[in-house]
Each structure stands twice: as C-alpha cells, then as structure tokens.
Short mmCIF file of C-alpha atoms in Angstrom, two decimals:
data_model
loop_
_atom_site.label_atom_id
_atom_site.label_comp_id
_atom_site.label_asym_id
_atom_site.label_seq_id
_atom_site.Cartn_x
_atom_site.Cartn_y
_atom_site.Cartn_z
CA MET A 54 0.04 -0.10 0.02
CA SER A 55 1.51 3.49 -0.99
CA ASP A 56 1.05 6.62 1.38
CA MET A 57 -1.43 7.81 -0.06
CA GLU A 58 -3.88 4.77 -0.25
CA ASP A 59 -3.40 4.21 3.81
CA LYS A 60 -6.59 2.98 4.92
CA TYR A 61 -6.24 3.88 8.48
CA ILE A 62 -4.25 6.87 10.07
CA SER A 63 -1.18 6.62 11.89
CA LEU A 64 -1.56 7.09 16.01
CA LEU A 65 2.06 8.34 16.17
CA THR A 66 1.23 11.60 14.63
CA ASP A 67 0.10 14.55 16.29
CA PHE A 68 -3.55 14.75 14.37
CA GLY A 69 -4.12 11.05 14.90
CA PHE A 70 -3.26 10.78 18.45
CA LYS A 71 -5.55 13.75 19.22
CA ARG A 72 -8.43 12.27 17.13
CA ILE A 73 -8.45 8.96 18.60
CA PHE A 74 -7.55 10.13 22.46
CA GLY A 75 -8.13 13.81 22.83
CA THR A 76 -11.81 14.48 22.15
CA ASP A 77 -14.83 14.47 23.67
CA LEU A 78 -16.53 11.95 20.79
CA ASN A 79 -13.90 9.56 21.34
CA LYS A 80 -13.31 9.59 25.10
CA ASP A 81 -14.49 5.98 25.78
CA LEU A 82 -11.49 5.27 23.51
CA LEU A 83 -8.92 7.13 25.98
CA ILE A 84 -10.86 5.54 28.99
CA GLY A 85 -10.47 1.77 27.28
CA PHE A 86 -6.93 2.73 26.95
CA LEU A 87 -5.99 3.96 30.65
CA ASN A 88 -8.13 1.30 31.99
CA ALA A 89 -6.05 -1.30 29.77
CA LEU A 90 -2.72 0.40 31.02
CA PHE A 91 -3.79 -0.11 34.90
CA GLU A 92 -5.14 -3.78 33.91
CA GLY A 93 -7.54 -3.55 36.76
CA GLU A 94 -5.51 -1.93 39.55
CA HIS A 95 -7.44 1.56 38.61
CA VAL A 96 -10.81 1.51 37.06
CA ILE A 97 -11.70 5.09 35.01
CA THR A 98 -15.45 5.08 34.34
CA ASP A 99 -15.43 9.01 32.80
CA VAL A 100 -13.27 11.70 32.11
CA LYS A 101 -13.57 15.48 31.36
CA TYR A 102 -10.60 16.94 28.98
CA LEU A 103 -9.16 20.29 30.33
CA ASN A 104 -7.14 22.92 28.83
CA SER A 105 -4.17 21.12 27.12
CA GLU A 106 -1.90 24.77 27.30
CA HIS A 107 -0.76 25.91 30.16
CA LEU A 108 1.44 29.06 31.11
CA GLY A 109 3.92 29.73 33.62
CA ASP A 110 2.91 31.89 36.64
CA VAL A 111 4.68 34.65 34.86
CA LEU A 112 5.23 35.40 31.27
CA ALA A 113 8.88 35.00 31.08
CA GLU A 114 8.53 31.16 32.01
CA ARG A 115 8.06 28.35 29.44
CA LYS A 116 4.60 27.03 28.55
CA ALA A 117 3.57 23.58 28.44
CA ILE A 118 1.09 21.85 25.71
CA PHE A 119 -0.19 18.43 26.62
CA ASP A 120 -1.02 16.24 23.88
CA VAL A 121 -4.08 15.30 26.20
CA TYR A 122 -5.09 16.46 29.51
CA CYS A 123 -7.94 15.51 31.40
CA GLU A 124 -9.27 14.51 34.91
CA THR A 125 -11.38 11.66 36.33
CA GLU A 126 -14.84 12.11 38.08
CA ASN A 127 -12.56 12.02 41.29
CA GLY A 128 -10.47 14.76 40.27
CA GLU A 129 -7.33 12.75 39.28
CA LYS A 130 -5.31 14.44 36.71
CA PHE A 131 -3.72 12.63 33.47
CA ILE A 132 -1.29 14.07 31.09
CA VAL A 133 -0.84 11.54 28.06
CA GLU A 134 1.80 12.28 25.76
CA MET A 135 3.29 10.72 22.49
CA GLN A 136 7.17 11.08 22.62
CA ASN A 137 8.38 10.25 19.29
CA ALA A 138 12.01 10.85 18.92
CA PHE A 139 14.85 10.89 21.83
CA GLN A 140 15.11 14.41 23.67
CA GLU A 141 18.31 14.62 26.06
CA PHE A 142 15.99 16.01 28.93
CA PHE A 143 12.99 14.12 28.35
CA LYS A 144 12.81 13.06 32.27
CA ASP A 145 13.10 16.95 33.12
CA ARG A 146 10.51 17.49 30.83
CA SER A 147 7.98 14.79 32.14
CA LEU A 148 8.51 16.36 35.73
CA PHE A 149 8.11 19.92 34.57
CA TYR A 150 4.72 19.05 33.13
CA SER A 151 3.50 17.46 36.13
CA THR A 152 4.06 20.60 38.03
CA PHE A 153 1.38 22.10 36.24
CA PRO A 154 -1.82 19.97 37.24
CA ILE A 155 -0.15 19.80 40.61
CA ARG A 156 -0.05 23.84 41.08
CA GLU A 157 -3.28 24.39 39.66
CA GLN A 158 -4.88 22.49 42.61
CA ALA A 159 -3.92 25.28 45.00
CA SER A 160 -6.91 26.88 46.25
CA LYS A 161 -7.09 30.56 46.19
CA GLY A 162 -8.72 30.72 49.45
CA SER A 163 -7.09 30.75 52.88
CA ASN A 164 -8.18 27.55 54.41
CA TRP A 165 -6.56 25.25 51.91
CA ASP A 166 -4.81 22.32 53.58
CA PHE A 167 -2.53 21.28 50.43
CA ARG A 168 -4.14 18.18 50.10
CA LEU A 169 -3.72 17.12 46.25
CA ASN A 170 -5.38 14.91 44.11
CA HIS A 171 -3.35 12.22 41.88
CA VAL A 172 -1.71 13.28 39.20
CA TYR A 173 -0.40 10.61 36.34
CA THR A 174 2.30 11.66 33.56
CA ILE A 175 2.10 9.03 30.79
CA ALA A 176 4.49 9.09 28.54
CA LEU A 177 4.23 6.84 25.22
CA ILE A 178 7.69 6.32 24.06
CA ASN A 179 8.41 5.52 20.25
CA PHE A 180 12.21 4.79 20.45
CA ASP A 181 14.26 2.88 23.12
CA MET A 182 14.59 4.87 25.95
CA ARG A 183 17.46 2.76 27.33
CA GLU A 184 17.11 3.83 30.93
CA PRO A 185 19.36 2.12 33.47
CA ALA A 186 16.65 2.41 36.15
CA PHE A 187 14.30 0.50 34.16
CA ASP A 188 14.11 -3.54 33.71
CA GLN A 189 14.94 -3.67 30.14
CA SER A 190 12.65 -6.59 29.73
CA ARG A 191 9.76 -4.78 30.32
CA LEU A 192 7.69 -2.20 28.10
CA SER A 193 5.78 -0.45 30.94
CA HIS A 194 7.63 1.28 33.79
CA THR A 195 5.92 3.29 36.88
CA VAL A 196 7.96 5.55 38.75
CA LYS A 197 7.15 7.00 42.09
CA LEU A 198 8.53 8.95 44.83
CA CYS A 199 10.22 6.36 47.30
CA ASP A 200 12.63 6.05 50.22
CA THR A 201 16.18 5.05 48.53
CA TYR A 202 16.76 2.80 51.64
CA THR A 203 13.52 0.79 52.22
CA HIS A 204 11.96 1.07 48.59
CA LYS A 205 8.73 1.92 49.76
CA VAL A 206 6.60 4.56 48.38
CA PHE A 207 6.73 7.59 50.22
CA TYR A 208 4.24 9.49 48.23
CA ASP A 209 1.44 7.52 46.24
CA LYS A 210 -0.21 10.57 44.58
CA LEU A 211 2.44 11.43 41.77
CA ASP A 212 2.86 8.80 38.96
CA PHE A 213 5.20 8.96 36.00
CA ILE A 214 4.62 5.98 33.37
CA TYR A 215 6.30 5.26 30.49
CA VAL A 216 5.51 3.01 27.81
CA GLU A 217 8.17 1.92 25.13
CA ILE A 218 5.86 0.86 22.57
CA ALA A 219 8.89 0.80 20.06
CA LYS A 220 9.85 -2.41 21.81
CA PHE A 221 6.78 -4.35 21.31
CA ASP A 222 6.96 -6.66 18.65
CA LYS A 223 4.16 -9.08 18.81
CA ASN A 224 1.87 -9.95 15.89
CA ALA A 225 -1.86 -9.55 15.94
CA ASP A 226 -2.51 -13.21 16.07
CA GLU A 227 -0.33 -13.51 19.15
CA LEU A 228 -1.97 -10.34 21.36
CA THR A 229 -3.56 -12.14 24.72
CA THR A 230 -4.38 -8.84 26.89
CA THR A 231 -6.10 -5.64 26.00
CA PHE A 232 -3.13 -3.80 26.68
CA GLU A 233 -1.17 -5.75 24.30
CA LYS A 234 -4.10 -4.71 21.69
CA TRP A 235 -3.57 -1.35 22.38
CA LEU A 236 0.10 -1.62 21.82
CA TYR A 237 -0.20 -3.17 18.73
CA VAL A 238 -2.55 -0.77 17.47
CA LEU A 239 -0.80 2.49 18.72
CA LYS A 240 2.39 1.12 16.66
CA ASN A 241 0.96 -0.59 13.43
CA LEU A 242 -2.89 1.08 12.70
CA SER A 243 -1.50 2.83 9.72
CA ARG A 244 0.16 -0.21 8.11
CA LEU A 245 -3.24 -2.47 8.48
CA ASP A 246 -5.57 -2.72 5.72
CA ASN A 247 -8.21 -4.30 7.57
CA GLN A 248 -9.21 -4.86 10.92
CA PRO A 249 -7.74 -8.15 12.55
CA GLN A 250 -9.69 -10.56 13.99
CA SER A 251 -8.13 -10.53 17.53
CA LEU A 252 -9.32 -6.61 17.32
CA ARG A 253 -12.59 -7.26 17.07
CA ASP A 254 -14.95 -5.74 19.90
CA LYS A 255 -17.07 -2.77 20.85
CA VAL A 256 -14.14 -0.49 21.41
CA PHE A 257 -11.84 -1.51 18.67
CA ASP A 258 -14.62 -1.42 16.31
CA ARG A 259 -15.07 2.33 17.23
CA LEU A 260 -11.46 2.96 17.05
CA PHE A 261 -11.37 1.72 13.28
CA THR A 262 -14.11 3.56 12.36
CA GLN A 263 -12.95 6.59 13.73
CA ALA A 264 -9.36 6.15 12.47
CA GLU A 265 -10.84 5.18 8.57
CA ILE A 266 -8.91 8.16 6.53
CA ALA A 267 -11.85 7.71 3.60
CA THR A 268 -14.63 8.91 6.22
CA PHE A 269 -12.49 12.28 6.91
CA THR A 270 -13.48 15.97 5.45
CA PRO A 271 -11.38 17.80 2.92
CA ARG A 272 -10.11 19.45 5.95
CA GLU A 273 -9.33 16.86 8.38
CA LEU A 274 -7.51 15.37 5.43
CA LYS A 275 -5.39 18.06 5.13
CA ALA A 276 -4.92 18.35 8.46
CA TYR A 277 -3.79 14.87 8.72
CA GLU A 278 -1.44 14.77 5.82
CA ASP A 279 0.47 17.86 6.96
CA SER A 280 0.90 16.18 10.53
CA ARG A 281 2.21 12.80 8.83
CA LYS A 282 4.59 14.93 7.14
CA ALA A 283 5.70 16.88 10.06
CA TYR A 284 5.90 13.73 11.90
CA ARG A 285 8.16 12.07 9.20
CA ASP A 286 10.41 15.14 8.70
CA LEU A 287 10.82 15.86 12.34
CA LYS A 288 11.62 11.85 12.99
CA ASN A 289 14.12 11.69 10.54
CA CYS A 290 15.58 14.92 10.94
CA LEU A 291 15.99 14.00 15.06
CA ASP A 292 17.23 10.32 14.22
CA THR A 293 19.88 11.45 11.90
CA ALA A 294 20.86 14.56 13.90
CA ILE A 295 21.45 12.14 17.18
CA LYS A 296 23.32 9.60 15.24
CA GLU A 297 25.71 12.14 13.57
CA GLY A 298 26.13 13.97 17.04
CA MET A 299 26.67 10.95 18.87
CA GLU A 300 29.73 10.37 16.64
CA GLU A 301 30.89 13.21 16.66
CA GLY A 302 30.77 13.57 20.31
CA LEU A 303 32.29 9.92 20.87
CA LYS A 304 35.37 11.02 18.66
CA LYS A 305 35.88 14.47 20.59
CA GLY A 306 35.59 12.56 24.16
CA LEU A 307 37.42 9.21 23.35
CA LYS A 308 40.61 10.49 25.07
CA LYS A 309 38.30 11.67 28.03
CA GLY A 310 36.98 8.24 28.37
CA LEU A 311 33.57 6.38 27.36
CA LYS A 312 31.35 8.21 29.77
CA LYS A 313 32.36 11.74 29.03
CA GLY A 314 32.24 10.62 25.06
CA LEU A 315 28.89 9.75 25.57
CA GLU A 316 27.92 12.86 27.48
CA GLN A 317 29.59 14.80 24.80
CA GLY A 318 27.71 12.91 22.10
CA ARG A 319 24.25 13.72 23.52
CA ALA A 320 25.21 17.43 23.80
CA GLU A 321 26.65 17.71 20.19
CA GLY A 322 23.64 15.74 19.01
CA ALA A 323 21.18 18.42 20.56
CA ILE A 324 23.09 20.91 18.41
CA VAL A 325 22.99 19.22 15.14
CA ILE A 326 19.26 18.35 15.90
CA ALA A 327 18.70 22.18 16.69
CA LYS A 328 20.53 23.06 13.40
CA LYS A 329 18.52 21.03 11.39
CA MET A 330 15.24 21.89 12.59
CA LYS A 331 16.08 25.79 12.18
CA ALA A 332 17.18 25.04 8.41
CA MET A 333 13.67 23.07 8.28
CA GLY A 334 12.23 26.59 9.24
CA LEU A 335 10.77 25.16 12.60
CA ASP A 336 9.83 27.64 15.51
CA ASP A 337 11.69 27.93 18.56
CA ALA A 338 9.19 26.56 21.00
CA THR A 339 9.54 23.12 18.58
CA ILE A 340 13.19 23.27 18.66
CA MET A 341 13.44 23.98 22.58
CA GLN A 342 10.55 21.16 23.05
CA ALA A 343 12.70 18.31 20.85
CA THR A 344 16.35 19.25 21.96
CA GLY A 345 15.90 20.47 25.77
CA MET A 346 17.89 23.75 24.51
CA SER A 347 17.32 27.02 26.22
CA ALA A 348 15.92 30.23 24.13
CA SER A 349 19.32 31.65 25.05
CA ASP A 350 21.28 28.45 23.79
CA LEU A 351 19.36 28.69 20.45
CA ALA A 352 20.17 32.31 19.96
CA GLU A 353 24.10 31.45 20.38
CA LEU A 354 23.72 29.01 17.28
#
C-alpha cells in the first residue's frame, strides 16, 4: 500500500493521536486505553478534558502544551503524551509537565490544607529509552517517589508511567491482553488494510471506524497529511542528527573516557538537531521542546 492509499491514520502523528484520544467524541477510547494500561489496578469510568495549554506563573516562564490532558470524576489528573524521538532532557520535561496539574490545584482561599489529587504523567515512547533504572525486559515502567533505602513508596499520588511502544513486537495473532492490543494498534494502525480478528470488539470497532481516512472531510484530510509530513520530517531529522551528534561527540570525548564521550555526544546531538530543525523552518518552541535547549542556547547557534 502506498502512503496515499493508507486506509487508517497513524496514531504516532499529532493529528491521529489527538483524534483518537483527545476529543469528547472519542473519550471512551481514552478510557479504554487507560483501563487497559492499569490492568484492573485502577478503574476509570469517566473523564473530562481540560485545557491542554498551560502558561507559567509569569510571562517569562516556559509554557506546556499537552497532547491530552483530562481529569476523572474523582479529580485525578492525567497527562498523556506521545514522544516520537529521543530528547536529552526528556525526564526533566516529564517532571516539568507534572508541576502544572499540581499547582493548579492550589485553592485561592485561606483555608486550603495542601491536599492534592493524584497526578499521572503517561508517556508513550516511540524509541528505545535505554533508561538504566528500568527493567529492560519490560515495556511499561511506573516511577513513584520512594525511600531509597527501604524502596517503599513515600508519596503515592504522583505517578510517571513510561510505555516503550517501540519495543513491542508481537503480531496480531499473538495478542493476549487488552493492553497488548492497544500497543499493537498504537504502533501498527496505519500499516493495516483491515481490522484483525483479534481486535474485533466494541471499543476497537469504534477505533477503526474513527481512524478510517476515507471518512475524513477535506479539511480533516489536509490536517492529517500535514501532521503526517511533520512527524516524518521531524523524526528523520532527529534520528539522523542524534546519530551524527553521538558519533562526533564520541570522537571528541574518546581521550576523556567513554562516559565523557557519551555525554559530549548527547550535547553535540542536541546542537546538530537544533541546526537541522532551524533549517527546516521550525519555530523555537518546537526546537526547545525536542532538544531541551534554552532560548539563549538557540540564540547562540
């Protein structure tokens, strides 16, 4: 199937991800995905979408724009993000994003006792994160605040959940859990020309209906094509720049040891990425989000 003949959208694109998970019309799909992610440990019955754009306390502060931001009927906050390419300060970004739903819970009244509702930051990772703290045999990782000696959870209302969908390699006929079915769809939807038998139930029937490109209006089709092009251009740019930057950094840092070389490789990669993205005409906010660089860093390039 050629690109123009794809039957279903890619959930790896901004348009595709938000169409399926970020609209009131399809909130049952988001609920289905979240319940599959928690595998019965936590059950969500309803969500309300919130404003996905958040500004800092002052104009000079960075803003955050979430892919999907919602809360449950119990007041729990969920940020759901798709991350398609390596970013040097990705963990920092996750933590930064979590501060917005935390701070917005502050009551303006004088009697607020600092009680907070649970905040979940969920990142769907379309690359190998290679995080030393994670069990590399697992695809889903949950991070909480804990005591480093006892390893017991110190604070149970702040979760960072990282799902490495790039590692998922099962075929349609190998899927056994609902979570695996969602991972398969996230990674492979645009490659399919029909709905697999293993994905035939009420939730996935609706997903495939909403994802069918033939039903799009001309405006929706244009938006999707633009989003798909932006995804491919950005991912190719990032992947190439990271490889070139790592190689250059390793060469420069070889005399200082492997660890120093890796550190310098990441720094070189960020610079190469930024330069390539600037050449593509991408705005500074997008470049800073992808590389972790500051506005002053970009100004020096």
